[in-house]
CSV table of C-alpha atoms in Angstrom, one decimal:
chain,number,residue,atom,x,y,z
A,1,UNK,CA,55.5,-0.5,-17.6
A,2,UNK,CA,53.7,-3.2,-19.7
A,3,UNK,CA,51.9,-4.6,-16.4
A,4,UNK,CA,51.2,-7.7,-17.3
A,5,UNK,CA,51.2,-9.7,-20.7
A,6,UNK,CA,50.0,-12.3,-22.7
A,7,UNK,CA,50.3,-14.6,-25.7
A,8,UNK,CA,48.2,-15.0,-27.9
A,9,UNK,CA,45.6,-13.2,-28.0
A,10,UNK,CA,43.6,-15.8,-29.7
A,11,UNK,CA,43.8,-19.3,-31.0
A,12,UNK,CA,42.3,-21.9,-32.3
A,13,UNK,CA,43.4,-25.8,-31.5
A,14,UNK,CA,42.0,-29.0,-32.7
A,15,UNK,CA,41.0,-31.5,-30.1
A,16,UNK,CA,44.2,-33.4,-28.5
A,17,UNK,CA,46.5,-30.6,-30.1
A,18,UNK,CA,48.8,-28.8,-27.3
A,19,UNK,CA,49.8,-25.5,-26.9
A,20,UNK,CA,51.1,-22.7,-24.5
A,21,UNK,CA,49.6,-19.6,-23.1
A,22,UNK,CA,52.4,-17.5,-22.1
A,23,UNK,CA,52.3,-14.8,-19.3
A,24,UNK,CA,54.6,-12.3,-18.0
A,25,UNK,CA,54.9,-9.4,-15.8
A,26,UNK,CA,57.0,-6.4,-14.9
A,27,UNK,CA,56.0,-5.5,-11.4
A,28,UNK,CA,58.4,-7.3,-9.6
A,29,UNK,CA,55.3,-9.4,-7.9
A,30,UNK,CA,56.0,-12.3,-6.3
A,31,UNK,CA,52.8,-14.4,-7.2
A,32,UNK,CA,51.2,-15.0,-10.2
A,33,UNK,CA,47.8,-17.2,-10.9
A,34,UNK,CA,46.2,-18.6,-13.9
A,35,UNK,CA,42.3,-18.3,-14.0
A,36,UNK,CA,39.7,-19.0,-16.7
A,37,UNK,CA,35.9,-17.3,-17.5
A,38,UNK,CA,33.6,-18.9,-19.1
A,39,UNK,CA,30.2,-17.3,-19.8
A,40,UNK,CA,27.7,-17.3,-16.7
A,41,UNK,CA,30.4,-18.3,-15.1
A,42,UNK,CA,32.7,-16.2,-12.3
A,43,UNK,CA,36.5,-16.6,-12.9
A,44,UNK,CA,37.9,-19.5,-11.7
A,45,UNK,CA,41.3,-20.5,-10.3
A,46,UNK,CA,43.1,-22.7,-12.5
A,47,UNK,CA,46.6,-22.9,-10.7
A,48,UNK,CA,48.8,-20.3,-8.9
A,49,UNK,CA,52.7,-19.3,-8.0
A,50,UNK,CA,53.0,-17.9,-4.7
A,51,UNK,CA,56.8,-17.2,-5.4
A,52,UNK,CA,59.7,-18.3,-8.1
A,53,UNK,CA,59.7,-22.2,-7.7
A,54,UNK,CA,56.6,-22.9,-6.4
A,55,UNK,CA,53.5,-23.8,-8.3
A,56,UNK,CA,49.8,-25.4,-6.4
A,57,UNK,CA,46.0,-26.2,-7.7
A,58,UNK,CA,43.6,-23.7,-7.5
A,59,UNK,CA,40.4,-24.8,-7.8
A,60,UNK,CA,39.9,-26.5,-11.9
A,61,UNK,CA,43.5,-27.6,-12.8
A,62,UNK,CA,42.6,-30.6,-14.3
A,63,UNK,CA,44.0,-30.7,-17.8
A,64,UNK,CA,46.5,-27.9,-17.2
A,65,UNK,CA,50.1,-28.2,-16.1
A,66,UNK,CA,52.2,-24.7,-15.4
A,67,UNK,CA,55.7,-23.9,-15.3
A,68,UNK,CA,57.0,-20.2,-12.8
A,69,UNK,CA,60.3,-20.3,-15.2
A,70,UNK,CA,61.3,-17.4,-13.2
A,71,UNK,CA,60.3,-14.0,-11.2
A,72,UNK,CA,58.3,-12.7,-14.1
A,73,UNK,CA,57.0,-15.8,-16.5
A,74,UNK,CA,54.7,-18.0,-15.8
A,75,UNK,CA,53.0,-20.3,-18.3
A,76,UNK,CA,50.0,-22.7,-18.7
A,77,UNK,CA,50.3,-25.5,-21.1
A,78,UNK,CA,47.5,-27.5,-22.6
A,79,UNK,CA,49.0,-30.9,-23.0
A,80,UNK,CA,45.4,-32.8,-25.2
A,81,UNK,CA,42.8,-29.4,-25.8
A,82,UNK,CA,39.5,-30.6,-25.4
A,83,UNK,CA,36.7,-28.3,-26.2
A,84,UNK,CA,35.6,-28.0,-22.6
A,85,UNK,CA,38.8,-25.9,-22.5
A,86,UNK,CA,37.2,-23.1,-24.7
A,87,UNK,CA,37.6,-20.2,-22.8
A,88,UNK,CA,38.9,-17.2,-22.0
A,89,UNK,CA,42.4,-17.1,-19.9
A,90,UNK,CA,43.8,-14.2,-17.6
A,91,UNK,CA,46.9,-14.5,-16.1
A,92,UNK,CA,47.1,-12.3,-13.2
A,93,UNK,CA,50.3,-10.8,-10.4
A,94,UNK,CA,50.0,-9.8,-7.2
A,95,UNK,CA,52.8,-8.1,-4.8
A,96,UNK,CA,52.5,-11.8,-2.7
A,97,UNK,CA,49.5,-13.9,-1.8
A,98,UNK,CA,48.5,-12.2,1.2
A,99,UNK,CA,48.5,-8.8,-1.0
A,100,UNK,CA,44.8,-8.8,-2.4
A,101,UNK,CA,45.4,-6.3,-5.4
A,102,UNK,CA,45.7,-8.6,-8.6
A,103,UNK,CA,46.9,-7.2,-11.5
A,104,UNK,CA,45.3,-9.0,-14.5
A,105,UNK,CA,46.7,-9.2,-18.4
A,106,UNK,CA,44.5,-8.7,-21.0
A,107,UNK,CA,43.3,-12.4,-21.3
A,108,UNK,CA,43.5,-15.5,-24.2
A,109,UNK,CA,40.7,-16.2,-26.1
A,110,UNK,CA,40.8,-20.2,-26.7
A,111,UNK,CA,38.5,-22.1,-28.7
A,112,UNK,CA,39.0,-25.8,-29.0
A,113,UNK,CA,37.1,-27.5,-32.2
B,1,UNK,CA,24.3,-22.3,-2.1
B,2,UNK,CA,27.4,-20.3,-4.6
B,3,UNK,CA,29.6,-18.9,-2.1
B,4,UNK,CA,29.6,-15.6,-4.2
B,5,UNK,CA,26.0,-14.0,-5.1
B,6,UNK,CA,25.5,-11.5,-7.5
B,7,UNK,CA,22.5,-10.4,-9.5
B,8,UNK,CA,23.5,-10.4,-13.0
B,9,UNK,CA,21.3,-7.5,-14.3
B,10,UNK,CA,21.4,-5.8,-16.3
B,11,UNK,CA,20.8,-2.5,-14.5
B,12,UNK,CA,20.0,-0.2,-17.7
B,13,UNK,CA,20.2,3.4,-15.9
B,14,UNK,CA,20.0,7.0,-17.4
B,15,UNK,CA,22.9,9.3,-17.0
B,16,UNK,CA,22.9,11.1,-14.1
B,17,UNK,CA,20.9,8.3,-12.1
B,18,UNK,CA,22.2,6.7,-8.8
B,19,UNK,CA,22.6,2.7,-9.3
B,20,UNK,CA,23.2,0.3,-6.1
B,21,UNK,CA,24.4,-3.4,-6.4
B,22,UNK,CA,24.4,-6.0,-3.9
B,23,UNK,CA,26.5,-9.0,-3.5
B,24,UNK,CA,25.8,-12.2,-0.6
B,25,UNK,CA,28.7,-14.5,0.5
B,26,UNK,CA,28.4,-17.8,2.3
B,27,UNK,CA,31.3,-18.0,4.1
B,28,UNK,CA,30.8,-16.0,7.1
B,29,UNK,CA,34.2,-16.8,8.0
B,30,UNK,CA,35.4,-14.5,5.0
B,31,UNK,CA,37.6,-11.7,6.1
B,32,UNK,CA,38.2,-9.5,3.0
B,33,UNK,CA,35.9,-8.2,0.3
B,34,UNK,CA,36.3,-6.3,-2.8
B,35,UNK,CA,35.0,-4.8,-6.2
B,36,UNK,CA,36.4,-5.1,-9.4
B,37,UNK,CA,35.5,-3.8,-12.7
B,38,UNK,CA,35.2,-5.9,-15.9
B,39,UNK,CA,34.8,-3.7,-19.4
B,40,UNK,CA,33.6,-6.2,-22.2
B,41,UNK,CA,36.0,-8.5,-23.3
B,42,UNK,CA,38.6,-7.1,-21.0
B,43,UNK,CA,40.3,-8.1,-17.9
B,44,UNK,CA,39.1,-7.0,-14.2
B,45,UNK,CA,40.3,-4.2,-12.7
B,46,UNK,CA,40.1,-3.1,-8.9
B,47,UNK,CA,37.6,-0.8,-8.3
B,48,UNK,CA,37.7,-0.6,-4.6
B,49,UNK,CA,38.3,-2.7,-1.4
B,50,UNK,CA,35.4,-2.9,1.2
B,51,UNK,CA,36.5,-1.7,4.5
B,52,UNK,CA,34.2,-3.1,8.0
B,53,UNK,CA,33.6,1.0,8.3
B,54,UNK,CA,32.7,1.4,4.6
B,55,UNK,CA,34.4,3.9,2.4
B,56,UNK,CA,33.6,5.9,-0.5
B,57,UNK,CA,36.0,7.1,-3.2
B,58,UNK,CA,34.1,9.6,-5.2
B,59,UNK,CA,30.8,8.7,-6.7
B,60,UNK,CA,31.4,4.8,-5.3
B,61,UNK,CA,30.2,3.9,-1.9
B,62,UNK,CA,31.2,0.4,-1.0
B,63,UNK,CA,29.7,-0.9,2.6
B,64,UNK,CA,29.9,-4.5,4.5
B,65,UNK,CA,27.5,-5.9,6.1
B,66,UNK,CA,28.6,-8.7,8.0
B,67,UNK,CA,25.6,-10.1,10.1
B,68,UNK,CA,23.5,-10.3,6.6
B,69,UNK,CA,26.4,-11.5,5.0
B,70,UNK,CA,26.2,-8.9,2.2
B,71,UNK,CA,28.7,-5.9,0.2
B,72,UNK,CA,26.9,-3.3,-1.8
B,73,UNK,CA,28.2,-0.7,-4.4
B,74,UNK,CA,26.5,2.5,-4.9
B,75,UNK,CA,27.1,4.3,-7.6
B,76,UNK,CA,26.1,8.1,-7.7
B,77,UNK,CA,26.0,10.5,-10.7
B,78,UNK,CA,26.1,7.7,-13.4
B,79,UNK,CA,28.7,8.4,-16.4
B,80,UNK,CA,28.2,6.4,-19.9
B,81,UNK,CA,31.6,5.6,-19.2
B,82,UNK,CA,30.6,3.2,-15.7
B,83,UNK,CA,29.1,0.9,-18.5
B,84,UNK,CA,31.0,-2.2,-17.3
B,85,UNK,CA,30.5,-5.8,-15.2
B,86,UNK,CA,30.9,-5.3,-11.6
B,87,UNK,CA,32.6,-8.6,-10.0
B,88,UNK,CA,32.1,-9.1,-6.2
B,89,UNK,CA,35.2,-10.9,-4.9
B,90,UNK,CA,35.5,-11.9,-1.1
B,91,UNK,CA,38.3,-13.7,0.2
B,92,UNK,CA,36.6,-16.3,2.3
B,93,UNK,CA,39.3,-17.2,5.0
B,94,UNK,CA,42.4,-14.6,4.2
B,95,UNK,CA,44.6,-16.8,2.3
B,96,UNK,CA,45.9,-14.7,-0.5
B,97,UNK,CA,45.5,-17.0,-3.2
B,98,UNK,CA,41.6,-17.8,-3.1
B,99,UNK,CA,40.1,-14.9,-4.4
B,100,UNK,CA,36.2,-15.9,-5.0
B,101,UNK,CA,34.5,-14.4,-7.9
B,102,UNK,CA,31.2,-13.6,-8.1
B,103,UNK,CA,29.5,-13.8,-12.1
B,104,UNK,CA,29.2,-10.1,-12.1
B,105,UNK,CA,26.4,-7.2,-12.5
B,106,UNK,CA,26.3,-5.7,-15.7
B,107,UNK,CA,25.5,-2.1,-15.8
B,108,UNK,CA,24.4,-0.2,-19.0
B,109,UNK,CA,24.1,3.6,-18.4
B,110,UNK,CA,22.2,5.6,-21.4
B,111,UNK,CA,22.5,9.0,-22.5
């Protein structure tokens, strides 16, 4: 089992440029979040699935939309980068949201110029 | 006040040496608390959950302590390889989602 992936591993974006960071798992979990770490800064919640076709804010979705295409995908999509957006992205699964064990891929490094 | 404390160290320890972090919450509502692991410039990984008991899973101790509003880690027997960032997460009213994050303790053991 892969867990859970991502792509890319890195990327660079001009300001206003969009792009996607991709995210699947093969667990079979029901939930899947998007979160982002900045230096000094504790991972954040950016938005979250708690099953196929559902999708709500977490706590900094501003700038962010997010698709759950199905069970196992579920994508984050920069629409205009600004550089306040440089960070570092996990995607992350869980069994459901009341199951507390997340299961996190190995992250996206963004840097927005 | 953050609603998830931690001191951010680093705790520079020789092997062999017993280490003890401390974490504060705000939310004295919060019903679930746990540890995860961070090794640099990778993603978090469960350590343990923090039971109301306490429990220990080898050379961790994890306990609660719920009228100071506060979760410890004790490491015993220090390894080179528990060189990593120790989060502090506490769920502060048992919604699944809403995992808080503390900024982490970072923890350099030496030979």
């Amino acid at each position: 089992n892969a867990g859970v992936t991502q792509t890319p591993k890195f990327q660079v974006l001009k300001t206003g440029q969009s792009m996607t960071l991709q995210c699947a798992q093969d667990m079979n979990h029901n939930s899947m979040y998007w979160y982002r770490q900045d230096p000094g800064m504790g991972l954040r919640l950016i938005y979250y699935s708690a099953s196929e076709g559902t999708t709500d804010k977490g706590e900094v979705p501003n700038g962010y939309n997010v698709s759950r295409l199905n069970k196992r995908e579920f994508s984050l999509r920069l629409e205009s980068a600004a550089p306040s957006q440089t960070s570092v992205y996990f995607c992350a699964s869980s069994e459901g949201l009341a199951t507390y064990e997340q299961y996190f891929g190995p992250g996206t490094r963004l840097t927005v110029t | 006040r953050k609603e998830v404390e931690q001191d951010p160290g680093p705790f520079n320890v020789p092997e062999g040496a017993t280490v003890a972090f401390n974490c504060t919450y705000s939310n004295s509502a919060s019903q679930s608390f746990f540890w995860y692991r961070q090794d640099c410039r990778k993603e978090p990984k469960l350590l343990m959950s923090v039971y109301s008991s306490g429990n220990e899973d080898g050379r961790f101790t994890a306990q609660l302590n719920r009228a100071s509003q506060y979760i410890s880690l004790l490491i015993r027997d220090s390894k080179l390889s528990d060189s990593a960032t120790y989060l502090c997460v506490v769920n502060p009213q048992n919604s699944g989602y809403a995992l808080n994050f503390g900024k982490g303790t970072s923890l350099l053991v030496t030979p």
